[in-house]
Tab-separated table of C-alpha atoms and ligand atoms in Angstrom:
chain	number	residue	atom	x	y	z
U	1	UNK	CA	259.231	50.734	-144.451
U	2	UNK	CA	257.059	51.812	-141.336
U	3	UNK	CA	253.325	52.748	-142.483
U	4	UNK	CA	251.656	53.342	-139.549
U	5	UNK	CA	249.387	56.531	-139.583
U	6	UNK	CA	249.563	59.413	-137.145
U	7	UNK	CA	252.285	58.120	-134.936
U	8	UNK	CA	249.984	54.778	-134.280
U	9	UNK	CA	251.801	51.798	-133.059
U	10	UNK	CA	251.304	48.894	-135.924
U	11	UNK	CA	248.904	46.505	-135.282
U	12	UNK	CA	249.669	44.413	-138.411
U	13	UNK	CA	253.036	43.636	-140.081
U	14	UNK	CA	253.276	42.961	-143.461
U	15	UNK	CA	256.221	40.954	-143.775
U	16	UNK	CA	257.863	39.711	-147.541
U	17	UNK	CA	261.038	37.151	-148.628
U	18	UNK	CA	261.960	39.316	-151.403
U	19	UNK	CA	261.286	43.050	-152.600
U	20	UNK	CA	260.088	40.749	-155.406
U	21	UNK	CA	256.864	39.955	-153.465
U	22	UNK	CA	255.907	43.939	-153.243
U	23	UNK	CA	254.030	44.329	-156.537
U	24	UNK	CA	251.679	41.724	-155.249
U	25	UNK	CA	251.363	42.849	-151.059
U	26	UNK	CA	250.928	46.304	-152.343
U	27	UNK	CA	247.427	45.298	-152.999
U	28	UNK	CA	247.335	44.209	-149.086
U	29	UNK	CA	249.037	47.054	-148.091
U	30	UNK	CA	246.252	49.251	-150.010
U	31	UNK	CA	243.762	47.122	-148.499
U	32	UNK	CA	244.917	48.061	-145.152
U	33	UNK	CA	244.883	51.583	-145.181
U	34	UNK	CA	241.690	51.691	-147.260
U	35	UNK	CA	240.086	49.849	-143.688
U	36	UNK	CA	242.397	51.666	-141.324
U	37	UNK	CA	244.656	49.416	-140.147
U	38	UNK	CA	248.158	50.724	-138.621
U	39	UNK	CA	250.700	48.440	-140.440
U	40	UNK	CA	254.330	48.132	-141.111
U	41	UNK	CA	256.183	46.087	-143.802
U	42	UNK	CA	259.388	44.407	-143.810
U	43	UNK	CA	261.607	42.250	-145.401
U	44	UNK	CA	262.931	38.801	-143.715
U	45	UNK	CA	263.253	35.767	-144.999
U	46	UNK	CA	263.329	32.339	-143.744
U	47	UNK	CA	266.121	31.054	-145.438
U	48	UNK	CA	268.271	33.925	-146.304
U	49	UNK	CA	267.710	35.892	-142.959
U	50	UNK	CA	266.639	33.134	-140.566
U	51	UNK	CA	268.001	34.879	-137.245
U	52	UNK	CA	266.350	38.279	-138.231
U	53	UNK	CA	263.121	36.546	-138.964
U	54	UNK	CA	263.224	34.486	-135.747
U	55	UNK	CA	264.183	37.660	-133.760
U	56	UNK	CA	261.175	39.942	-135.379
U	57	UNK	CA	258.747	36.696	-134.476
U	58	UNK	CA	259.722	36.867	-130.836
U	59	UNK	CA	259.434	40.504	-130.397
U	60	UNK	CA	256.438	40.913	-132.220
U	61	UNK	CA	253.745	40.377	-129.569
U	62	UNK	CA	256.159	42.597	-127.176
U	63	UNK	CA	256.130	45.299	-129.516
U	64	UNK	CA	252.037	45.672	-129.837
U	65	UNK	CA	251.886	43.491	-133.207
U	66	UNK	CA	248.554	41.720	-133.270
U	67	UNK	CA	248.374	39.797	-136.438
U	68	UNK	CA	251.413	39.046	-138.923
U	69	UNK	CA	251.060	38.780	-142.550
U	70	UNK	CA	253.539	36.547	-144.196
U	71	UNK	CA	254.288	36.517	-147.838
U	72	UNK	CA	256.543	34.482	-149.546
U	73	UNK	CA	257.215	31.998	-152.739
U	74	UNK	CA	258.814	29.033	-153.852
U	75	UNK	CA	259.623	27.037	-150.683
U	76	UNK	CA	258.098	29.130	-148.366
U	77	UNK	CA	258.711	28.922	-144.839
U	78	UNK	CA	258.057	32.567	-143.669
U	79	UNK	CA	254.704	32.361	-142.328
U	80	UNK	CA	255.666	28.790	-140.789
U	81	UNK	CA	258.720	30.320	-139.311
U	82	UNK	CA	256.801	33.454	-137.518
U	83	UNK	CA	254.207	30.785	-135.951
U	84	UNK	CA	256.928	28.562	-134.483
U	85	UNK	CA	258.076	31.924	-133.254
U	86	UNK	CA	254.886	33.655	-132.171
U	87	UNK	CA	251.431	32.895	-130.716
U	88	UNK	CA	249.993	35.944	-132.698
U	89	UNK	CA	247.510	35.155	-135.496
U	90	UNK	CA	249.478	34.266	-138.785
U	91	UNK	CA	248.323	34.882	-142.216
U	92	UNK	CA	250.200	33.241	-144.780
U	93	UNK	CA	250.340	34.249	-148.329
U	94	UNK	CA	251.622	32.148	-151.020
U	95	UNK	CA	253.120	34.113	-154.081
U	96	UNK	CA	252.500	33.494	-157.640
U	97	UNK	CA	256.693	32.777	-158.124
U	98	UNK	CA	258.531	30.722	-160.217
U	99	UNK	CA	258.128	27.866	-162.410
U	100	UNK	CA	255.091	26.448	-160.665
U	101	UNK	CA	253.235	29.614	-160.309
U	102	UNK	CA	252.611	29.515	-156.389
U	103	UNK	CA	251.527	26.079	-155.831
U	104	UNK	CA	254.890	25.171	-154.315
U	105	UNK	CA	254.531	28.054	-152.126
U	106	UNK	CA	250.788	27.515	-151.597
U	107	UNK	CA	251.310	23.484	-150.043
U	108	UNK	CA	254.534	24.783	-148.009
U	109	UNK	CA	252.496	27.651	-146.667
U	110	UNK	CA	249.353	25.609	-145.809
U	111	UNK	CA	250.703	22.314	-144.462
U	112	UNK	CA	251.621	23.318	-140.801
U	113	UNK	CA	252.084	20.766	-138.301
U	114	UNK	CA	249.207	20.575	-135.810
U	115	UNK	CA	249.915	22.986	-133.012
U	116	UNK	CA	251.129	25.783	-134.964
U	117	UNK	CA	248.818	26.957	-137.516
U	118	UNK	CA	249.144	29.354	-140.526
U	119	UNK	CA	246.158	30.774	-141.900
U	120	UNK	CA	246.632	30.348	-145.441
U	121	UNK	CA	245.031	32.389	-148.227
U	122	UNK	CA	244.498	32.187	-151.738
U	123	UNK	CA	247.756	32.592	-154.095
U	124	UNK	CA	248.702	35.951	-155.020
U	125	UNK	CA	246.523	39.206	-155.720
U	126	UNK	CA	243.477	37.836	-154.469
U	127	UNK	CA	245.489	36.339	-151.253
U	128	UNK	CA	247.041	39.575	-150.415
U	129	UNK	CA	243.789	41.434	-150.560
U	130	UNK	CA	241.827	38.602	-148.522
U	131	UNK	CA	244.883	38.826	-145.819
U	132	UNK	CA	244.190	42.307	-145.025
U	133	UNK	CA	240.450	41.871	-144.735
U	134	UNK	CA	240.765	38.649	-142.488
U	135	UNK	CA	243.420	40.713	-140.671
U	136	UNK	CA	240.853	43.793	-139.955
U	137	UNK	CA	238.081	41.133	-138.960
U	138	UNK	CA	240.415	39.860	-136.221
U	139	UNK	CA	241.272	43.244	-134.957
U	140	UNK	CA	237.738	43.912	-134.820
U	141	UNK	CA	236.692	41.279	-132.607
U	142	UNK	CA	237.974	43.677	-129.749
U	143	UNK	CA	237.733	46.807	-131.462
U	144	UNK	CA	234.019	48.382	-132.360
U	145	UNK	CA	235.634	51.143	-134.778
U	146	UNK	CA	237.143	48.543	-136.387
U	147	UNK	CA	234.141	46.298	-136.633
U	148	UNK	CA	232.203	49.407	-137.865
U	149	UNK	CA	234.693	49.814	-140.614
U	150	UNK	CA	234.962	46.207	-141.351
U	151	UNK	CA	231.200	46.507	-141.694
U	152	UNK	CA	231.305	49.213	-143.988
U	153	UNK	CA	233.241	47.476	-146.149
U	154	UNK	CA	231.383	44.719	-146.562
U	155	UNK	CA	227.970	46.896	-147.312
U	156	UNK	CA	230.216	49.476	-149.893
U	157	UNK	CA	231.132	45.556	-151.654
U	158	UNK	CA	227.768	44.259	-151.671
U	159	UNK	CA	226.493	47.527	-152.989
U	160	UNK	CA	228.786	47.224	-156.122
U	161	UNK	CA	227.592	44.031	-156.754
U	162	UNK	CA	223.696	45.073	-156.699
U	163	UNK	CA	224.622	47.839	-158.834
U	164	UNK	CA	226.193	45.441	-161.423
U	165	UNK	CA	223.397	43.009	-161.150
U	166	UNK	CA	220.941	46.402	-161.784
U	167	UNK	CA	222.886	47.433	-164.941
U	168	UNK	CA	223.064	43.490	-166.328
U	169	UNK	CA	219.483	43.341	-165.656
U	170	UNK	CA	218.498	46.373	-167.635
U	171	UNK	CA	220.573	45.136	-171.006
U	172	UNK	CA	218.968	44.169	-173.630
U	173	UNK	CA	220.161	40.484	-174.644
U	174	UNK	CA	219.123	39.169	-177.955
U	175	UNK	CA	216.530	37.017	-177.811
U	176	UNK	CA	214.965	37.999	-174.602
Z	1	RP5	C1	261.123	33.766	-151.770
Z	1	RP5	O1	261.789	33.659	-152.786
Z	1	RP5	C2	260.606	35.340	-152.092
Z	1	RP5	O2	259.224	35.390	-150.971
Z	1	RP5	C3	260.409	35.560	-153.390
Z	1	RP5	O3	258.695	34.680	-153.617
Z	1	RP5	C4	260.884	34.408	-153.785
Z	1	RP5	C5	262.044	34.944	-154.756
Z	1	RP5	O4	263.092	35.828	-154.370
Z	1	RP5	P1	263.749	37.067	-155.182
Z	1	RP5	O5	264.785	35.961	-155.516
Z	1	RP5	O6	263.054	37.680	-156.139
Z	1	RP5	O7	264.728	37.527	-154.018
Z	1	RP5	O8	261.593	33.703	-150.698
């Protein structure tokens, strides 16, 4: 599935080990859309389609991609496989799958050997959303329009918290 807008070259790839990861990773794609990041989505598996996964990693930078977001569950090696095959920044998102609820995926994703980093975010939806924000922040280092959108996103987020704080401050609590 290609999600780049208006004929734009995708700058970010969301890759997932399975379509069963999509319910969670949709939150990543929505966050990227909100931040105006052109992206593509692929299903590639380090274990089930290793040749395709390695070919994707090897070609990624040449295709104009700048960041790879890799989501997988269980013994999650997809982000590591991307980092092994590309020098692009790789963000790993552990999926909350299986009997260990993502702890296995977190450890498999985060414990990379020195020299082959994966920037690992939290398990599940929070990680999926943060992966999008982190990807935008990486792009923003070389893109002033992106930097402005990231700053706007942060301000809007802060404004929401302030308005919740004001709403709570206006409440009457028993005994106060
Ligand atoms: C991983 O195994 C996938 O990333 C997914 O989280 C998990 C289960 O995959 P399916 O059996 O649902 O295809 O490779």
